[in-house]
Amino acid sequence: MPIWTLYGLSRGLATTPWPGKGDSAQQQGVLGLPVFNPDRCDENCRACVDSCLPGAIGVEASVSGERLTIDYGKCIGCQLCTETCPGGALEKSDHWAFGVRRREDLVWTEALATQEAQELKNVIRSTFGRSLHIRHVDAGSCNGCESELQALNNPYYNLHRLGIFFTPSPRFADLLLVTGSVTYAMHEPLLETYNAMPKPKWVMATGTCAVSGGVTGGGYSCAHGLDGILPVDIYLPGCPPNPSAMIHALLLLLRRAEQMVHGGHYGQ
Amino acid sequence: MKETTERVLQPAEIAEACRQLTDQGARLQMAYAWFPEPGESPEVLYLADEGPGKPFPLLRCRLSRESVQLDSLASQIPLLGWYEREMTDLCGITFAGHPESHPLVLHEGARPPLPPLDPRYLKDQIMPYTEEAWDLPPVEGNDVQILPFGPVRGDVLESAQIVFYYIGEAILHCHPRLFFKHRGMEKRFEGLSPMMGTLIAERISGIGSVSHALAYCQAVENACECEIPVRARYLRSILAEMERLYNHLYYLGHLCHTTTLKVGEAQGKLLAEQCKQLNGFFTGSRFLSGLLKPGGLRRDLDLNGLPGRLRTLEPEIESYMRALETTNSHLDRLITTGHLPYQTAFDQGASGPIKRASGIRRDLRCDHPYAAYDSLTIKIPMCRDGDAHARAQIRMAEIRASIALILRGVEEMQEGAIDTELPMSPHAEGLGWCEGPRGSTYYCVHFDDSGRLARVKVKSPSFSNWRVFPFTVHDTNMMDYAINEASFGLTMAGCDR
Ligand code: SF4
Ligand code: SF4
């Protein structure tokens, strides 16, 4: 089929050099989850709390009285809080690399103990290293997460170049990648797939639905994501997380990238 | 409801009125039920389309408390079959004489103590479920094999199960088992404010978030008698066309995947990615979400740079589509595959590009213009062949039309306000619609006495098209199945909700 050979050749290389080199410019303009600046909060206003449908923003008691807190594991990035907050306590941002190993890291804490922060720093061997085979299970998504997962294999992200592959058979899979808040009807098929995987195996909760249920969890037919259903090794909130965030989370699992979020703080 | 001609009927009059509508050439679009007062009997509504410019006929019928039952119309108006079964599962209404009276939306073994859409059913109460054997069509004859495929399928696909009855390569019967992804989305609107409802609508089908948010917002605005500013109308149309563009390009790439045209697949998916990147750059969201709200838009967009970027992409898209149309190996796999005749498409309720590929000339953008489509006129691309190739051709023509519409929209759009105050409207009701990439999307909203959402009905195009799809699979062969499914461009999330 010479026309397509020629066609392919004439288009040249379409793949982004990231994460080998290049910056995060490949998600230019894309909004991430909001930045939380509690110091800018006006004590009496709870506008953000009321604007947050999944309940990611809450109020908790502290020694100095009540204070705001945020759980990024519940955030769907709807940006409503950033539009309602009069003081800039919540601001739009391009923070999207939210993959973490521990669920707690998505929850805001006042200050990270320095020692803890030190320990959390990964030893990054190299961006390119051992390979990974993924079995994906859609446990009741809106298809937004799938759309971004499918994008990973387009020539731009070209996931294969990183030695990461999707596999149809759970028997060859190292990682179970789950999207959706886990409907009653997908509960069994999800466990069956997990059980069919050989050990050692990992699980990644992809998208806010799989992390906490987001706005689709609960109700008459859904669980609250993977919580209490499967042990999770990587949590990646975002609604949906963009393909770069997914690649970052996969590399994080392989210890080929550094975790960006600790105690709800981004990029320290 | 505004823009409809309402008739309030007795249960015994419904069947005759529906038949009358179809005899006049109208086509039923959806049917649903809701509970106007908690603890009281449900009301059933039938919505039809009578053609361009005419208000939507709407039949309403309050059931009696003693008999929550109607006669099934499924054997005369087949496309109603699924709506009736859905009302049985979610609202507890029985349809006497239904030809396929097994559960649809809730799987066998789901035992909600009350119908889930009954307002007395608590929003956060999970229903009991034990796995049970399904009602599958019985088979006779030794050579017939049964192959259930899914719900976890190959690659990155949405969950669904397709049961094949086959002999060798020949498929005798195809029986999709869907609604694995039923998340109870319609229930989630209950009690929310109009603004919050938008967030739910956007997440019913992530790759249709504009269509869903648009139809939802229009339904709310229709209920609250709220006119939105002209600039907001233009921005909405532009966003809707940007959504069509990335969806259709991905569709072409995926279709090439099934015909094993590797470079064609890579190029289609790359073009879709480039469109998503444009979406992200100009709107902050690769899926164009977080922008619409009842009353207009949440924030203004600066789209001045968009035409330039789109014009650079246009020749790429054009040469890609031309190459597809001259690749015999690809066309050979598409032509005659998955044939859907006009009458089946009409009777079973086909929607969007699928129906237009089978000769049904209907497009809500022209027939019942919304957003800025009364100024941005379009020509409806049509085909009659009804095969996979026709379905792809319609999408290619729509890609060209979308690009033209975006360019014209940005050019004609004037500066101005982008939103307007939404009046609180207790007990108001409204209908909204939109022609999404996959077809017609309808929303009906009902408010409660405090101006919060009491019931939102969602009709997604994939609900219609999944119903039609198996008719093109029976008596075909295994080799063509994946191509045929891809040529329909279905989503599960929208169908299952
Ligand atoms: S952006 Fe996140 S934290 Fe803010 S309102 Fe939306 S879900 Fe809540
Ligand atoms: S996290 Fe968001 S995008 Fe992903 S499945 Fe859930 S609603 Fe859809």
PDB file of C-alpha atoms in Angstrom, chain B residues 202-435:
ATOM      1  CA  GLU B 202     -21.216  16.669  31.524  1.00  0.00           C
ATOM      2  CA  ARG B 203     -20.277  13.331  33.067  1.00  0.00           C
ATOM      3  CA  ILE B 204     -22.972  11.164  31.509  1.00  0.00           C
ATOM      4  CA  SER B 205     -20.884  10.673  28.402  1.00  0.00           C
ATOM      5  CA  GLY B 206     -17.451  12.256  28.728  1.00  0.00           C
ATOM      6  CA  ILE B 207     -16.861  12.466  24.985  1.00  0.00           C
ATOM      7  CA  GLY B 208     -20.283  14.060  24.574  1.00  0.00           C
ATOM      8  CA  SER B 209     -20.012  16.482  27.470  1.00  0.00           C
ATOM      9  CA  VAL B 210     -20.906  19.512  25.353  1.00  0.00           C
ATOM     10  CA  SER B 211     -23.977  17.850  23.800  1.00  0.00           C
ATOM     11  CA  HIS B 212     -25.231  16.700  27.163  1.00  0.00           C
ATOM     12  CA  ALA B 213     -24.553  19.982  28.952  1.00  0.00           C
ATOM     13  CA  LEU B 214     -26.090  21.886  26.048  1.00  0.00           C
ATOM     14  CA  ALA B 215     -29.315  19.883  25.897  1.00  0.00           C
ATOM     15  CA  TYR B 216     -29.515  20.064  29.704  1.00  0.00           C
ATOM     16  CA  CYS B 217     -28.962  23.840  29.885  1.00  0.00           C
ATOM     17  CA  GLN B 218     -31.483  24.412  27.131  1.00  0.00           C
ATOM     18  CA  ALA B 219     -34.050  22.318  28.965  1.00  0.00           C
ATOM     19  CA  VAL B 220     -33.516  24.403  32.105  1.00  0.00           C
ATOM     20  CA  GLU B 221     -33.679  27.662  30.135  1.00  0.00           C
ATOM     21  CA  ASN B 222     -36.801  26.452  28.373  1.00  0.00           C
ATOM     22  CA  ALA B 223     -38.381  25.706  31.762  1.00  0.00           C
ATOM     23  CA  CYS B 224     -37.339  29.016  33.318  1.00  0.00           C
ATOM     24  CA  GLU B 225     -38.231  31.040  30.198  1.00  0.00           C
ATOM     25  CA  CYS B 226     -34.726  32.401  30.057  1.00  0.00           C
ATOM     26  CA  GLU B 227     -33.274  33.897  26.850  1.00  0.00           C
ATOM     27  CA  ILE B 228     -29.502  33.726  26.627  1.00  0.00           C
ATOM     28  CA  PRO B 229     -27.297  36.397  24.939  1.00  0.00           C
ATOM     29  CA  VAL B 230     -26.308  36.036  21.292  1.00  0.00           C
ATOM     30  CA  ARG B 231     -22.607  35.592  22.010  1.00  0.00           C
ATOM     31  CA  ALA B 232     -23.382  32.680  24.325  1.00  0.00           C
ATOM     32  CA  ARG B 233     -25.439  31.096  21.539  1.00  0.00           C
ATOM     33  CA  TYR B 234     -22.534  31.363  19.121  1.00  0.00           C
ATOM     34  CA  LEU B 235     -20.010  30.039  21.608  1.00  0.00           C
ATOM     35  CA  ARG B 236     -22.267  27.074  22.304  1.00  0.00           C
ATOM     36  CA  SER B 237     -22.543  26.182  18.622  1.00  0.00           C
ATOM     37  CA  ILE B 238     -18.793  26.527  18.163  1.00  0.00           C
ATOM     38  CA  LEU B 239     -18.104  24.270  21.147  1.00  0.00           C
ATOM     39  CA  ALA B 240     -20.623  21.722  19.875  1.00  0.00           C
ATOM     40  CA  GLU B 241     -18.858  21.617  16.490  1.00  0.00           C
ATOM     41  CA  MET B 242     -15.435  21.307  18.137  1.00  0.00           C
ATOM     42  CA  GLU B 243     -16.820  18.311  19.966  1.00  0.00           C
ATOM     43  CA  ARG B 244     -18.063  16.777  16.724  1.00  0.00           C
ATOM     44  CA  LEU B 245     -14.693  17.329  15.102  1.00  0.00           C
ATOM     45  CA  TYR B 246     -12.506  15.434  17.579  1.00  0.00           C
ATOM     46  CA  ASN B 247     -15.099  12.670  17.907  1.00  0.00           C
ATOM     47  CA  HIS B 248     -15.462  12.075  14.171  1.00  0.00           C
ATOM     48  CA  LEU B 249     -11.696  12.128  13.589  1.00  0.00           C
ATOM     49  CA  TYR B 250     -11.172   9.565  16.323  1.00  0.00           C
ATOM     50  CA  TYR B 251     -13.978   7.535  14.770  1.00  0.00           C
ATOM     51  CA  LEU B 252     -12.165   7.410  11.417  1.00  0.00           C
ATOM     52  CA  GLY B 253      -8.916   6.354  13.096  1.00  0.00           C
ATOM     53  CA  HIS B 254     -10.668   3.629  15.041  1.00  0.00           C
ATOM     54  CA  LEU B 255     -12.461   2.392  11.930  1.00  0.00           C
ATOM     55  CA  CYS B 256      -9.044   2.019  10.250  1.00  0.00           C
ATOM     56  CA  HIS B 257      -7.925  -0.011  13.260  1.00  0.00           C
ATOM     57  CA  THR B 258     -10.654  -2.554  12.515  1.00  0.00           C
ATOM     58  CA  THR B 259      -9.820  -2.712   8.813  1.00  0.00           C
ATOM     59  CA  THR B 260      -6.115  -3.057   9.806  1.00  0.00           C
ATOM     60  CA  LEU B 261      -5.068   0.081   7.977  1.00  0.00           C
ATOM     61  CA  LYS B 262      -2.269   0.995  10.392  1.00  0.00           C
ATOM     62  CA  VAL B 263      -1.128   4.338   9.039  1.00  0.00           C
ATOM     63  CA  GLY B 264      -4.720   5.427   8.591  1.00  0.00           C
ATOM     64  CA  GLU B 265      -5.370   4.547  12.207  1.00  0.00           C
ATOM     65  CA  ALA B 266      -2.338   6.467  13.447  1.00  0.00           C
ATOM     66  CA  GLN B 267      -3.161   9.521  11.368  1.00  0.00           C
ATOM     67  CA  GLY B 268      -6.847   9.641  12.372  1.00  0.00           C
ATOM     68  CA  LYS B 269      -5.981   9.355  16.042  1.00  0.00           C
ATOM     69  CA  LEU B 270      -3.234  11.941  15.716  1.00  0.00           C
ATOM     70  CA  LEU B 271      -5.656  14.403  14.133  1.00  0.00           C
ATOM     71  CA  ALA B 272      -8.148  13.747  16.925  1.00  0.00           C
ATOM     72  CA  GLU B 273      -5.365  14.395  19.442  1.00  0.00           C
ATOM     73  CA  GLN B 274      -4.492  17.654  17.727  1.00  0.00           C
ATOM     74  CA  CYS B 275      -8.118  18.750  17.983  1.00  0.00           C
ATOM     75  CA  LYS B 276      -8.213  17.836  21.671  1.00  0.00           C
ATOM     76  CA  GLN B 277      -5.072  19.914  22.152  1.00  0.00           C
ATOM     77  CA  LEU B 278      -6.789  22.843  20.456  1.00  0.00           C
ATOM     78  CA  ASN B 279      -9.742  22.334  22.789  1.00  0.00           C
ATOM     79  CA  GLY B 280      -7.396  22.383  25.759  1.00  0.00           C
ATOM     80  CA  PHE B 281      -5.537  25.426  24.551  1.00  0.00           C
ATOM     81  CA  PHE B 282      -8.593  27.556  23.817  1.00  0.00           C
ATOM     82  CA  THR B 283     -10.997  26.394  26.513  1.00  0.00           C
ATOM     83  CA  GLY B 284      -8.899  24.867  29.308  1.00  0.00           C
ATOM     84  CA  SER B 285     -10.461  21.442  28.795  1.00  0.00           C
ATOM     85  CA  ARG B 286      -9.605  18.783  26.241  1.00  0.00           C
ATOM     86  CA  PHE B 287     -13.261  17.722  26.471  1.00  0.00           C
ATOM     87  CA  LEU B 288     -14.651  21.270  26.386  1.00  0.00           C
ATOM     88  CA  SER B 289     -16.268  20.782  29.757  1.00  0.00           C
ATOM     89  CA  GLY B 290     -16.733  23.239  32.608  1.00  0.00           C
ATOM     90  CA  LEU B 291     -17.902  25.975  30.247  1.00  0.00           C
ATOM     91  CA  LEU B 292     -21.671  25.770  29.908  1.00  0.00           C
ATOM     92  CA  LYS B 293     -24.208  26.724  32.526  1.00  0.00           C
ATOM     93  CA  PRO B 294     -27.935  27.365  32.530  1.00  0.00           C
ATOM     94  CA  GLY B 295     -28.201  30.990  31.456  1.00  0.00           C
ATOM     95  CA  GLY B 296     -25.208  31.009  29.131  1.00  0.00           C
ATOM     96  CA  LEU B 297     -21.531  30.320  29.652  1.00  0.00           C
ATOM     97  CA  ARG B 298     -19.432  30.299  32.812  1.00  0.00           C
ATOM     98  CA  ARG B 299     -16.670  32.379  31.264  1.00  0.00           C
ATOM     99  CA  ASP B 300     -15.925  34.092  27.991  1.00  0.00           C
ATOM    100  CA  LEU B 301     -13.493  32.507  25.553  1.00  0.00           C
ATOM    101  CA  ASP B 302     -10.959  34.204  23.350  1.00  0.00           C
ATOM    102  CA  LEU B 303     -11.177  32.239  20.104  1.00  0.00           C
ATOM    103  CA  ASN B 304      -9.418  34.729  17.838  1.00  0.00           C
ATOM    104  CA  GLY B 305      -6.508  32.378  17.310  1.00  0.00           C
ATOM    105  CA  LEU B 306      -8.689  29.362  16.545  1.00  0.00           C
ATOM    106  CA  PRO B 307      -9.397  29.942  12.828  1.00  0.00           C
ATOM    107  CA  GLY B 308      -5.664  30.201  12.085  1.00  0.00           C
ATOM    108  CA  ARG B 309      -4.902  26.960  13.899  1.00  0.00           C
ATOM    109  CA  LEU B 310      -7.842  25.208  12.284  1.00  0.00           C
ATOM    110  CA  ARG B 311      -6.854  26.358   8.800  1.00  0.00           C
ATOM    111  CA  THR B 312      -3.431  24.745   9.245  1.00  0.00           C
ATOM    112  CA  LEU B 313      -5.098  21.515  10.253  1.00  0.00           C
ATOM    113  CA  GLU B 314      -7.738  21.565   7.522  1.00  0.00           C
ATOM    114  CA  PRO B 315      -5.551  20.460   4.565  1.00  0.00           C
ATOM    115  CA  GLU B 316      -4.161  17.620   6.714  1.00  0.00           C
ATOM    116  CA  ILE B 317      -7.665  16.430   7.497  1.00  0.00           C
ATOM    117  CA  GLU B 318      -8.725  16.837   3.878  1.00  0.00           C
ATOM    118  CA  SER B 319      -5.841  14.829   2.440  1.00  0.00           C
ATOM    119  CA  TYR B 320      -6.340  12.168   5.105  1.00  0.00           C
ATOM    120  CA  MET B 321      -9.991  11.709   4.188  1.00  0.00           C
ATOM    121  CA  ARG B 322      -9.185  11.674   0.494  1.00  0.00           C
ATOM    122  CA  ALA B 323      -6.580   8.971   1.043  1.00  0.00           C
ATOM    123  CA  LEU B 324      -9.135   6.876   2.953  1.00  0.00           C
ATOM    124  CA  GLU B 325     -11.612   7.194   0.126  1.00  0.00           C
ATOM    125  CA  THR B 326      -9.099   5.907  -2.419  1.00  0.00           C
ATOM    126  CA  THR B 327      -7.792   2.930  -0.433  1.00  0.00           C
ATOM    127  CA  ASN B 328      -9.470  -0.114  -1.904  1.00  0.00           C
ATOM    128  CA  SER B 329      -8.458  -2.560   0.823  1.00  0.00           C
ATOM    129  CA  HIS B 330     -10.149  -0.277   3.377  1.00  0.00           C
ATOM    130  CA  LEU B 331     -13.235   0.410   1.269  1.00  0.00           C
ATOM    131  CA  ASP B 332     -13.670  -3.281   0.435  1.00  0.00           C
ATOM    132  CA  ARG B 333     -14.109  -4.034   4.106  1.00  0.00           C
ATOM    133  CA  LEU B 334     -16.669  -1.243   4.564  1.00  0.00           C
ATOM    134  CA  ILE B 335     -18.863  -1.416   1.494  1.00  0.00           C
ATOM    135  CA  THR B 336     -21.954  -3.622   2.083  1.00  0.00           C
ATOM    136  CA  THR B 337     -20.841  -4.334   5.678  1.00  0.00           C
ATOM    137  CA  GLY B 338     -23.484  -4.005   8.381  1.00  0.00           C
ATOM    138  CA  HIS B 339     -26.321  -2.989   6.115  1.00  0.00           C
ATOM    139  CA  LEU B 340     -29.117  -1.053   7.813  1.00  0.00           C
ATOM    140  CA  PRO B 341     -32.179  -0.572   5.588  1.00  0.00           C
ATOM    141  CA  TYR B 342     -34.232   2.625   5.811  1.00  0.00           C
ATOM    142  CA  GLN B 343     -37.271   0.974   7.342  1.00  0.00           C
ATOM    143  CA  THR B 344     -35.354  -0.815  10.097  1.00  0.00           C
ATOM    144  CA  ALA B 345     -33.507   2.404  10.883  1.00  0.00           C
ATOM    145  CA  PHE B 346     -36.811   4.244  11.125  1.00  0.00           C
ATOM    146  CA  ASP B 347     -38.748   1.624  13.095  1.00  0.00           C
ATOM    147  CA  GLN B 348     -36.000   0.773  15.571  1.00  0.00           C
ATOM    148  CA  GLY B 349     -35.144   4.391  16.271  1.00  0.00           C
ATOM    149  CA  ALA B 350     -31.702   4.932  14.663  1.00  0.00           C
ATOM    150  CA  SER B 351     -30.197   8.319  15.422  1.00  0.00           C
ATOM    151  CA  GLY B 352     -27.621  10.785  14.103  1.00  0.00           C
ATOM    152  CA  PRO B 353     -25.150   9.820  11.353  1.00  0.00           C
ATOM    153  CA  ILE B 354     -26.502   6.248  11.488  1.00  0.00           C
ATOM    154  CA  LYS B 355     -29.979   7.254  10.379  1.00  0.00           C
ATOM    155  CA  ARG B 356     -28.675   9.789   7.869  1.00  0.00           C
ATOM    156  CA  ALA B 357     -26.543   7.022   6.328  1.00  0.00           C
ATOM    157  CA  SER B 358     -29.741   5.010   5.857  1.00  0.00           C
ATOM    158  CA  GLY B 359     -31.616   7.798   4.149  1.00  0.00           C
ATOM    159  CA  ILE B 360     -33.502   9.467   7.009  1.00  0.00           C
ATOM    160  CA  ARG B 361     -33.104  13.198   6.587  1.00  0.00           C
ATOM    161  CA  ARG B 362     -33.271  14.496  10.124  1.00  0.00           C
ATOM    162  CA  ASP B 363     -30.876  16.740  12.009  1.00  0.00           C
ATOM    163  CA  LEU B 364     -31.988  18.739  15.028  1.00  0.00           C
ATOM    164  CA  ARG B 365     -29.634  21.572  14.109  1.00  0.00           C
ATOM    165  CA  CYS B 366     -31.745  22.234  11.001  1.00  0.00           C
ATOM    166  CA  ASP B 367     -35.124  20.874  12.002  1.00  0.00           C
ATOM    167  CA  HIS B 368     -35.365  22.623  15.358  1.00  0.00           C
ATOM    168  CA  PRO B 369     -32.502  25.135  15.453  1.00  0.00           C
ATOM    169  CA  TYR B 370     -31.002  25.950  18.856  1.00  0.00           C
ATOM    170  CA  ALA B 371     -27.907  27.878  19.985  1.00  0.00           C
ATOM    171  CA  ALA B 372     -26.776  29.832  16.887  1.00  0.00           C
ATOM    172  CA  TYR B 373     -27.884  27.289  14.293  1.00  0.00           C
ATOM    173  CA  ASP B 374     -30.688  29.519  13.021  1.00  0.00           C
ATOM    174  CA  SER B 375     -27.973  31.848  11.664  1.00  0.00           C
ATOM    175  CA  LEU B 376     -25.351  29.210  10.928  1.00  0.00           C
ATOM    176  CA  THR B 377     -27.255  27.220   8.345  1.00  0.00           C
ATOM    177  CA  ILE B 378     -25.925  23.848   7.370  1.00  0.00           C
ATOM    178  CA  LYS B 379     -26.553  21.351   4.651  1.00  0.00           C
ATOM    179  CA  ILE B 380     -27.379  17.910   5.993  1.00  0.00           C
ATOM    180  CA  PRO B 381     -25.075  15.293   4.458  1.00  0.00           C
ATOM    181  CA  MET B 382     -27.100  12.283   3.331  1.00  0.00           C
ATOM    182  CA  CYS B 383     -26.458   8.754   2.081  1.00  0.00           C
ATOM    183  CA  ARG B 384     -28.821   5.933   1.212  1.00  0.00           C
ATOM    184  CA  ASP B 385     -26.563   2.882   1.171  1.00  0.00           C
ATOM    185  CA  GLY B 386     -26.905   2.199   4.906  1.00  0.00           C
ATOM    186  CA  ASP B 387     -23.607   0.304   5.139  1.00  0.00           C
ATOM    187  CA  ALA B 388     -20.420   0.915   7.132  1.00  0.00           C
ATOM    188  CA  HIS B 389     -19.026   2.961   4.279  1.00  0.00           C
ATOM    189  CA  ALA B 390     -22.080   5.231   4.192  1.00  0.00           C
ATOM    190  CA  ARG B 391     -21.777   5.774   7.935  1.00  0.00           C
ATOM    191  CA  ALA B 392     -18.132   6.774   7.518  1.00  0.00           C
ATOM    192  CA  GLN B 393     -18.964   9.032   4.570  1.00  0.00           C
ATOM    193  CA  ILE B 394     -21.575  10.905   6.582  1.00  0.00           C
ATOM    194  CA  ARG B 395     -19.015  11.560   9.272  1.00  0.00           C
ATOM    195  CA  MET B 396     -16.451  12.767   6.775  1.00  0.00           C
ATOM    196  CA  ALA B 397     -18.956  15.200   5.308  1.00  0.00           C
ATOM    197  CA  GLU B 398     -19.814  16.357   8.815  1.00  0.00           C
ATOM    198  CA  ILE B 399     -16.139  16.962   9.577  1.00  0.00           C
ATOM    199  CA  ARG B 400     -15.955  19.342   6.637  1.00  0.00           C
ATOM    200  CA  ALA B 401     -19.187  21.022   7.692  1.00  0.00           C
ATOM    201  CA  SER B 402     -18.000  21.390  11.298  1.00  0.00           C
ATOM    202  CA  ILE B 403     -14.795  23.113  10.249  1.00  0.00           C
ATOM    203  CA  ALA B 404     -16.769  25.507   8.072  1.00  0.00           C
ATOM    204  CA  LEU B 405     -19.237  26.162  10.890  1.00  0.00           C
ATOM    205  CA  ILE B 406     -16.501  26.919  13.421  1.00  0.00           C
ATOM    206  CA  LEU B 407     -14.774  29.305  11.025  1.00  0.00           C
ATOM    207  CA  ARG B 408     -18.022  31.108  10.219  1.00  0.00           C
ATOM    208  CA  GLY B 409     -19.101  31.170  13.831  1.00  0.00           C
ATOM    209  CA  VAL B 410     -15.881  32.775  15.060  1.00  0.00           C
ATOM    210  CA  GLU B 411     -16.043  35.299  12.234  1.00  0.00           C
ATOM    211  CA  GLU B 412     -19.665  36.327  12.770  1.00  0.00           C
ATOM    212  CA  MET B 413     -19.651  36.293  16.550  1.00  0.00           C
ATOM    213  CA  GLN B 414     -19.844  39.734  18.148  1.00  0.00           C
ATOM    214  CA  GLU B 415     -18.526  40.836  21.520  1.00  0.00           C
ATOM    215  CA  GLY B 416     -21.136  40.930  24.238  1.00  0.00           C
ATOM    216  CA  ALA B 417     -22.521  39.396  27.375  1.00  0.00           C
ATOM    217  CA  ILE B 418     -22.145  35.654  27.797  1.00  0.00           C
ATOM    218  CA  ASP B 419     -24.711  34.966  30.471  1.00  0.00           C
ATOM    219  CA  THR B 420     -27.946  36.136  31.929  1.00  0.00           C
ATOM    220  CA  GLU B 421     -29.695  35.714  35.264  1.00  0.00           C
ATOM    221  CA  LEU B 422     -31.676  32.493  35.549  1.00  0.00           C
ATOM    222  CA  PRO B 423     -35.000  33.091  37.314  1.00  0.00           C
ATOM    223  CA  MET B 424     -35.956  30.607  40.049  1.00  0.00           C
ATOM    224  CA  SER B 425     -38.847  28.595  38.730  1.00  0.00           C
ATOM    225  CA  PRO B 426     -40.618  26.260  41.140  1.00  0.00           C
ATOM    226  CA  HIS B 427     -42.534  23.456  39.406  1.00  0.00           C
ATOM    227  CA  ALA B 428     -41.352  24.539  35.964  1.00  0.00           C
ATOM    228  CA  GLU B 429     -40.744  21.927  33.272  1.00  0.00           C
ATOM    229  CA  GLY B 430     -38.685  22.115  30.132  1.00  0.00           C
ATOM    230  CA  LEU B 431     -37.397  20.233  27.117  1.00  0.00           C
ATOM    231  CA  GLY B 432     -33.927  20.652  25.609  1.00  0.00           C
ATOM    232  CA  TRP B 433     -32.320  18.979  22.607  1.00  0.00           C
ATOM    233  CA  CYS B 434     -29.128  18.876  20.670  1.00  0.00           C
ATOM    234  CA  GLU B 435     -27.703  17.020  17.679  1.00  0.00           C
TER     235      GLU B 435
END
